[in-house]
Each structure stands twice: as structure tokens, then as C-alpha cells.
Amino acid sequence: MKRLAVFFLASLFLCSCGVAEKKVVSEHIRYATNATAEQKLVIDEALAWLAPDVQKSVIAIEINNNVIHFLSTVVDGGFAAAHLCPYNMEKICIRPEFLDADLIWHEAGHTHFFKKDILHYWNEWIKIAGDTYLKGTKKYSDYLLAYPKDGILTAYGAVNFLEDYAVWVEKVVEYDYNYGASGRDHFDNVFSKVRGSKNPIYLKKLKFLLDGGAISQRQYERVKVILEIKKSPK
């Protein structure tokens, strides 16, 4: 929740300094439930870091307090912090206590993926990933320390190709955010753990996201640089 406070304070600072005509990237968003001014600021600031195609893929957001609404067969704990609306893949439902930029980036990755052609775009992603996802009744929470590996960034991304795609979008944008906030590389991130990897899947997935409009050219270049940095010999 740290970014929630950062985004809110940053927005107040911009307003107080009289910065004119700040673009509201979430102006097309429909809110299915009442969202507070603070929540809308968090959502707008988070969306601003996403590539234009991903921003446009999110049409509606619902802030929902009903935990039962988030019952999940994917999340080990049984209840998700957010999800796509089952009857509207352009709508994100979020539990207010979990509202954060990372969560929005992740779910926006899902809305973007569902906008794409299943026969071509989806199959290309699956082809690049290969046979790397967890199988059977394996729980991702048992493999938290095993990732990143095989082109998959986190254990949650290893659940299936849908979560893999969303995690990639989330983590690339997260790296871009951290890079932009400080103006320097951050080596304490998921990509630093696989820098210089001989596994070509990482760079292939990154390029796929760029070509598909899931990330910006700037985001691609920033992550590509760190992936290509050679590890120091031991």
C-alpha cells in the first residue's frame, strides 16, 4: 500500500504547485461503485505508467467490499485481491484494502490480453513460454523461492499462461516506475536475478510484449538493458 500514499501525496503536491492541465488517463473509466477521490487518484496515477493500449483496455473498475465476490480457484488462499469481472473482461474488480499500483498493473495486463486474438496472439505467447507451467494440483505458494526461472518471473506467474502474461506486464511497469522515480537502475528487482541469463525466453517475452503494445518502447529498453547485463564471475 506504500504506492497508494505516494501517488496521493504526489497528486496533492502537483495540484498545490499549480501544474496546469495534467492529463487524466482514467477519464474513460466507468466506476461500477462509488470510489473515493483518493482511490481515483491512485487508479489514475497507476494507469499513467501503462502503455496506451493497456490503458484503453480497462473500461470499468469496481471497488467491492464483498469478500465472497473474490472467491478464487487460482489463489491458494481461496480469495483474490482483485480479478476481472467474469461477464466483462474489460472490467476490474478490486477489494479496497488491497488497492495498489501493482495490483492495477497486473489486472490491466489481463484486460489487455483478453483484447487480443486467441488463435494468434495467445498461441504465440504459449509457444514462447513452452512447457514451463505448474501442473496438476501443485500450489504456487510452495514454489515462491524457485522463481524466476524458465522465463517465468514469479511463482504466481507459473500458475498458467494468463497469470504469466499479467505478471510480466506488472513487473516491467514496476521496474519502469522504480527507475523513473530515482533516475537510476534498480538491481533489487526480479529482472536482476536473471540478468545475463542464457535462457532466451526472457528477452523473447519482453519483445513480444513490446510488439503487442503491452509495454512502451522506454519500458522495453530499460528492462532489456538489465537482462543483458552479464553477471560477474564468481
PDB file of N, CA and C in Angstrom, residues 148 168 187 189-203 206 222-233:
ATOM      1  N   PRO A 148      12.537 -16.289 -10.083  1.00  0.00           N
ATOM      2  CA  PRO A 148      12.294 -16.530 -11.506  1.00  0.00           C
ATOM      3  C   PRO A 148      13.114 -17.675 -12.091  1.00  0.00           C
ATOM      4  N   TRP A 168       4.190 -10.476 -16.076  1.00  0.00           N
ATOM      5  CA  TRP A 168       5.212  -9.805 -16.894  1.00  0.00           C
ATOM      6  C   TRP A 168       4.892  -8.326 -17.093  1.00  0.00           C
ATOM      7  N   PHE A 187      18.712  -2.659  -8.908  1.00  0.00           N
ATOM      8  CA  PHE A 187      19.169  -4.035  -9.022  1.00  0.00           C
ATOM      9  C   PHE A 187      18.458  -4.961  -8.038  1.00  0.00           C
ATOM     10  N   ASN A 189      15.433  -6.224  -7.919  1.00  0.00           N
ATOM     11  CA  ASN A 189      14.181  -6.490  -8.610  1.00  0.00           C
ATOM     12  C   ASN A 189      14.257  -7.860  -9.271  1.00  0.00           C
ATOM     13  N   VAL A 190      13.142  -8.337  -9.771  1.00  0.00           N
ATOM     14  CA  VAL A 190      13.083  -9.686 -10.313  1.00  0.00           C
ATOM     15  C   VAL A 190      13.990  -9.863 -11.525  1.00  0.00           C
ATOM     16  N   PHE A 191      14.168  -8.815 -12.312  1.00  0.00           N
ATOM     17  CA  PHE A 191      14.987  -8.949 -13.520  1.00  0.00           C
ATOM     18  C   PHE A 191      16.478  -9.053 -13.210  1.00  0.00           C
ATOM     19  N   SER A 192      16.899  -8.432 -12.128  1.00  0.00           N
ATOM     20  CA  SER A 192      18.309  -8.516 -11.757  1.00  0.00           C
ATOM     21  C   SER A 192      18.697  -9.939 -11.405  1.00  0.00           C
ATOM     22  N   LYS A 193      17.726 -10.739 -10.998  1.00  0.00           N
ATOM     23  CA  LYS A 193      18.003 -12.121 -10.608  1.00  0.00           C
ATOM     24  C   LYS A 193      18.282 -13.025 -11.801  1.00  0.00           C
ATOM     25  N   VAL A 194      17.897 -12.561 -12.985  1.00  0.00           N
ATOM     26  CA  VAL A 194      18.124 -13.375 -14.181  1.00  0.00           C
ATOM     27  C   VAL A 194      18.951 -12.612 -15.221  1.00  0.00           C
ATOM     28  N   ARG A 195      19.603 -11.548 -14.806  1.00  0.00           N
ATOM     29  CA  ARG A 195      20.411 -10.785 -15.766  1.00  0.00           C
ATOM     30  C   ARG A 195      21.518 -11.672 -16.336  1.00  0.00           C
ATOM     31  N   GLY A 196      21.729 -11.521 -17.618  1.00  0.00           N
ATOM     32  CA  GLY A 196      22.739 -12.331 -18.276  1.00  0.00           C
ATOM     33  C   GLY A 196      22.343 -13.775 -18.480  1.00  0.00           C
ATOM     34  N   SER A 197      21.073 -14.107 -18.260  1.00  0.00           N
ATOM     35  CA  SER A 197      20.622 -15.483 -18.413  1.00  0.00           C
ATOM     36  C   SER A 197      20.788 -15.948 -19.858  1.00  0.00           C
ATOM     37  N   LYS A 198      21.202 -17.189 -20.012  1.00  0.00           N
ATOM     38  CA  LYS A 198      21.339 -17.773 -21.340  1.00  0.00           C
ATOM     39  C   LYS A 198      20.007 -18.285 -21.871  1.00  0.00           C
ATOM     40  N   ASN A 199      18.988 -18.273 -21.038  1.00  0.00           N
ATOM     41  CA  ASN A 199      17.658 -18.698 -21.465  1.00  0.00           C
ATOM     42  C   ASN A 199      17.036 -17.591 -22.317  1.00  0.00           C
ATOM     43  N   PRO A 200      16.764 -17.858 -23.586  1.00  0.00           N
ATOM     44  CA  PRO A 200      16.265 -16.806 -24.487  1.00  0.00           C
ATOM     45  C   PRO A 200      14.818 -16.395 -24.239  1.00  0.00           C
ATOM     46  N   ILE A 201      14.100 -17.140 -23.396  1.00  0.00           N
ATOM     47  CA  ILE A 201      12.676 -16.869 -23.209  1.00  0.00           C
ATOM     48  C   ILE A 201      12.437 -15.476 -22.629  1.00  0.00           C
ATOM     49  N   TYR A 202      13.303 -15.034 -21.723  1.00  0.00           N
ATOM     50  CA  TYR A 202      13.098 -13.733 -21.087  1.00  0.00           C
ATOM     51  C   TYR A 202      13.046 -12.602 -22.113  1.00  0.00           C
ATOM     52  N   LEU A 203      14.042 -12.545 -22.979  1.00  0.00           N
ATOM     53  CA  LEU A 203      14.083 -11.476 -23.980  1.00  0.00           C
ATOM     54  C   LEU A 203      12.996 -11.670 -25.041  1.00  0.00           C
ATOM     55  N   LEU A 206       9.810 -10.356 -23.510  1.00  0.00           N
ATOM     56  CA  LEU A 206       9.882  -8.898 -23.437  1.00  0.00           C
ATOM     57  C   LEU A 206       9.589  -8.271 -24.793  1.00  0.00           C
ATOM     58  N   ARG A 222      14.537  -0.249 -21.032  1.00  0.00           N
ATOM     59  CA  ARG A 222      15.058  -0.255 -19.664  1.00  0.00           C
ATOM     60  C   ARG A 222      15.234  -1.683 -19.133  1.00  0.00           C
ATOM     61  N   VAL A 223      14.257  -2.527 -19.378  1.00  0.00           N
ATOM     62  CA  VAL A 223      14.353  -3.897 -18.890  1.00  0.00           C
ATOM     63  C   VAL A 223      15.338  -4.702 -19.733  1.00  0.00           C
ATOM     64  N   LYS A 224      15.373  -4.457 -21.022  1.00  0.00           N
ATOM     65  CA  LYS A 224      16.292  -5.167 -21.913  1.00  0.00           C
ATOM     66  C   LYS A 224      17.739  -4.957 -21.471  1.00  0.00           C
ATOM     67  N   VAL A 225      18.056  -3.745 -21.079  1.00  0.00           N
ATOM     68  CA  VAL A 225      19.424  -3.432 -20.638  1.00  0.00           C
ATOM     69  C   VAL A 225      19.815  -4.282 -19.440  1.00  0.00           C
ATOM     70  N   ILE A 226      18.937  -4.367 -18.453  1.00  0.00           N
ATOM     71  CA  ILE A 226      19.292  -5.107 -17.239  1.00  0.00           C
ATOM     72  C   ILE A 226      19.327  -6.615 -17.487  1.00  0.00           C
ATOM     73  N   LEU A 227      18.483  -7.109 -18.390  1.00  0.00           N
ATOM     74  CA  LEU A 227      18.508  -8.534 -18.713  1.00  0.00           C
ATOM     75  C   LEU A 227      19.811  -8.919 -19.421  1.00  0.00           C
ATOM     76  N   GLU A 228      20.380  -7.983 -20.154  1.00  0.00           N
ATOM     77  CA  GLU A 228      21.577  -8.268 -20.943  1.00  0.00           C
ATOM     78  C   GLU A 228      22.869  -8.030 -20.174  1.00  0.00           C
ATOM     79  N   ILE A 229      22.775  -7.465 -18.976  1.00  0.00           N
ATOM     80  CA  ILE A 229      23.979  -7.247 -18.161  1.00  0.00           C
ATOM     81  C   ILE A 229      24.549  -8.602 -17.737  1.00  0.00           C
ATOM     82  N   LYS A 230      25.817  -8.793 -17.992  1.00  0.00           N
ATOM     83  CA  LYS A 230      26.451 -10.053 -17.640  1.00  0.00           C
ATOM     84  C   LYS A 230      26.731 -10.111 -16.142  1.00  0.00           C
ATOM     85  N   LYS A 231      26.519 -11.282 -15.577  1.00  0.00           N
ATOM     86  CA  LYS A 231      26.825 -11.483 -14.173  1.00  0.00           C
ATOM     87  C   LYS A 231      28.336 -11.509 -13.960  1.00  0.00           C
ATOM     88  N   SER A 232      28.766 -10.991 -12.841  1.00  0.00           N
ATOM     89  CA  SER A 232      30.209 -11.012 -12.507  1.00  0.00           C
ATOM     90  C   SER A 232      30.628 -12.443 -12.219  1.00  0.00           C
ATOM     91  N   PRO A 233      31.780 -12.857 -12.729  1.00  0.00           N
ATOM     92  CA  PRO A 233      32.256 -14.230 -12.457  1.00  0.00           C
ATOM     93  C   PRO A 233      32.547 -14.420 -10.989  1.00  0.00           C
TER      94      PRO A 233
END
